[in-house]
Steps between C-alpha positions, in 0.01 A plus 500: 500500500698724768869430582418369840295214353789369293736234625862569529602347182260733297638788678849407427416466128352855524830621673695368197298740312608787728144531649565733795178411670578107474854607660315683783259191562810269524682735724180510730494127513861447581638806680441369859656166454798668318549756753496243797755298309733799448460615854601170652839527304575877515337562852409852419152597390604801278769293321249200470262744336767627276607141410153397436435802261817430303420133459147570363658755258766232403207235464306716273781610282637147457156320493572390147786262648225311707430182311188371674227774627413255777851524643471892561478474889812282544689707229399833672612340836831403363549866395405633819722252692813572285448885520454466869823305546687755296382780715587289812849432377554868420381608845749247668395631842498256765462658841563267815261580783662490850367237708455745787290714291212243437198548717331218667148491604314246688129433408250278647336289204200427703196629304674486188318329216696217308455697179633806655791286630586358163482854345745624763731213434520564134565873560764423723660267272494754197622771732784281606579413138553855417766515790708239336804566286381611143616172341315286751188717489493477129544123462250418774251736340542344160491141632252521793258785375524513137527121464794480276709165500876495534568487133293806428666694801836396353415648170341816657798578740763373258644254742600126495252230626708406798540869577137541508435203703756617767366846484136394563640273779676780679231740439235257670741449803557886535118558472447204774761671729343839470147352562613330816599856647162628412 
């Protein structure tokens, strides 16, 4: 039986035995999702790639700490998010964009298929999300895109519950204001 035919739990069992081919198969199954998760937080493809690579190395090194093989995906995502947040905190670069420097375009949406319009709206929201202050962008990515609840976000970002609620509320309002401009 080839490794591609094994389920994730069987592959994790092989990874515990330091099987490099199993590790490669796990990497191939998860790298796109983990890269996208890192990219939403660090906002730089090169840094996201580094975070993802380091996260996989950490996961394979500490795989004995994983209690349940079926929880690998969530465990790996948590490693990626924590590593991404650490990189984001270290960067600490928040650049304001002058309102005058933003280009506006008028488009006629006649002839645009509804599916295309939905895709354009999603891309606009994701793009606008990256323009928010880092703390706003991170908390909205965790809540709206990654699907974490307030308690999990509190734990990940090491903030209080009330601070988390306030941060998410302010981040949503900031996103709304920026989207009204677009």
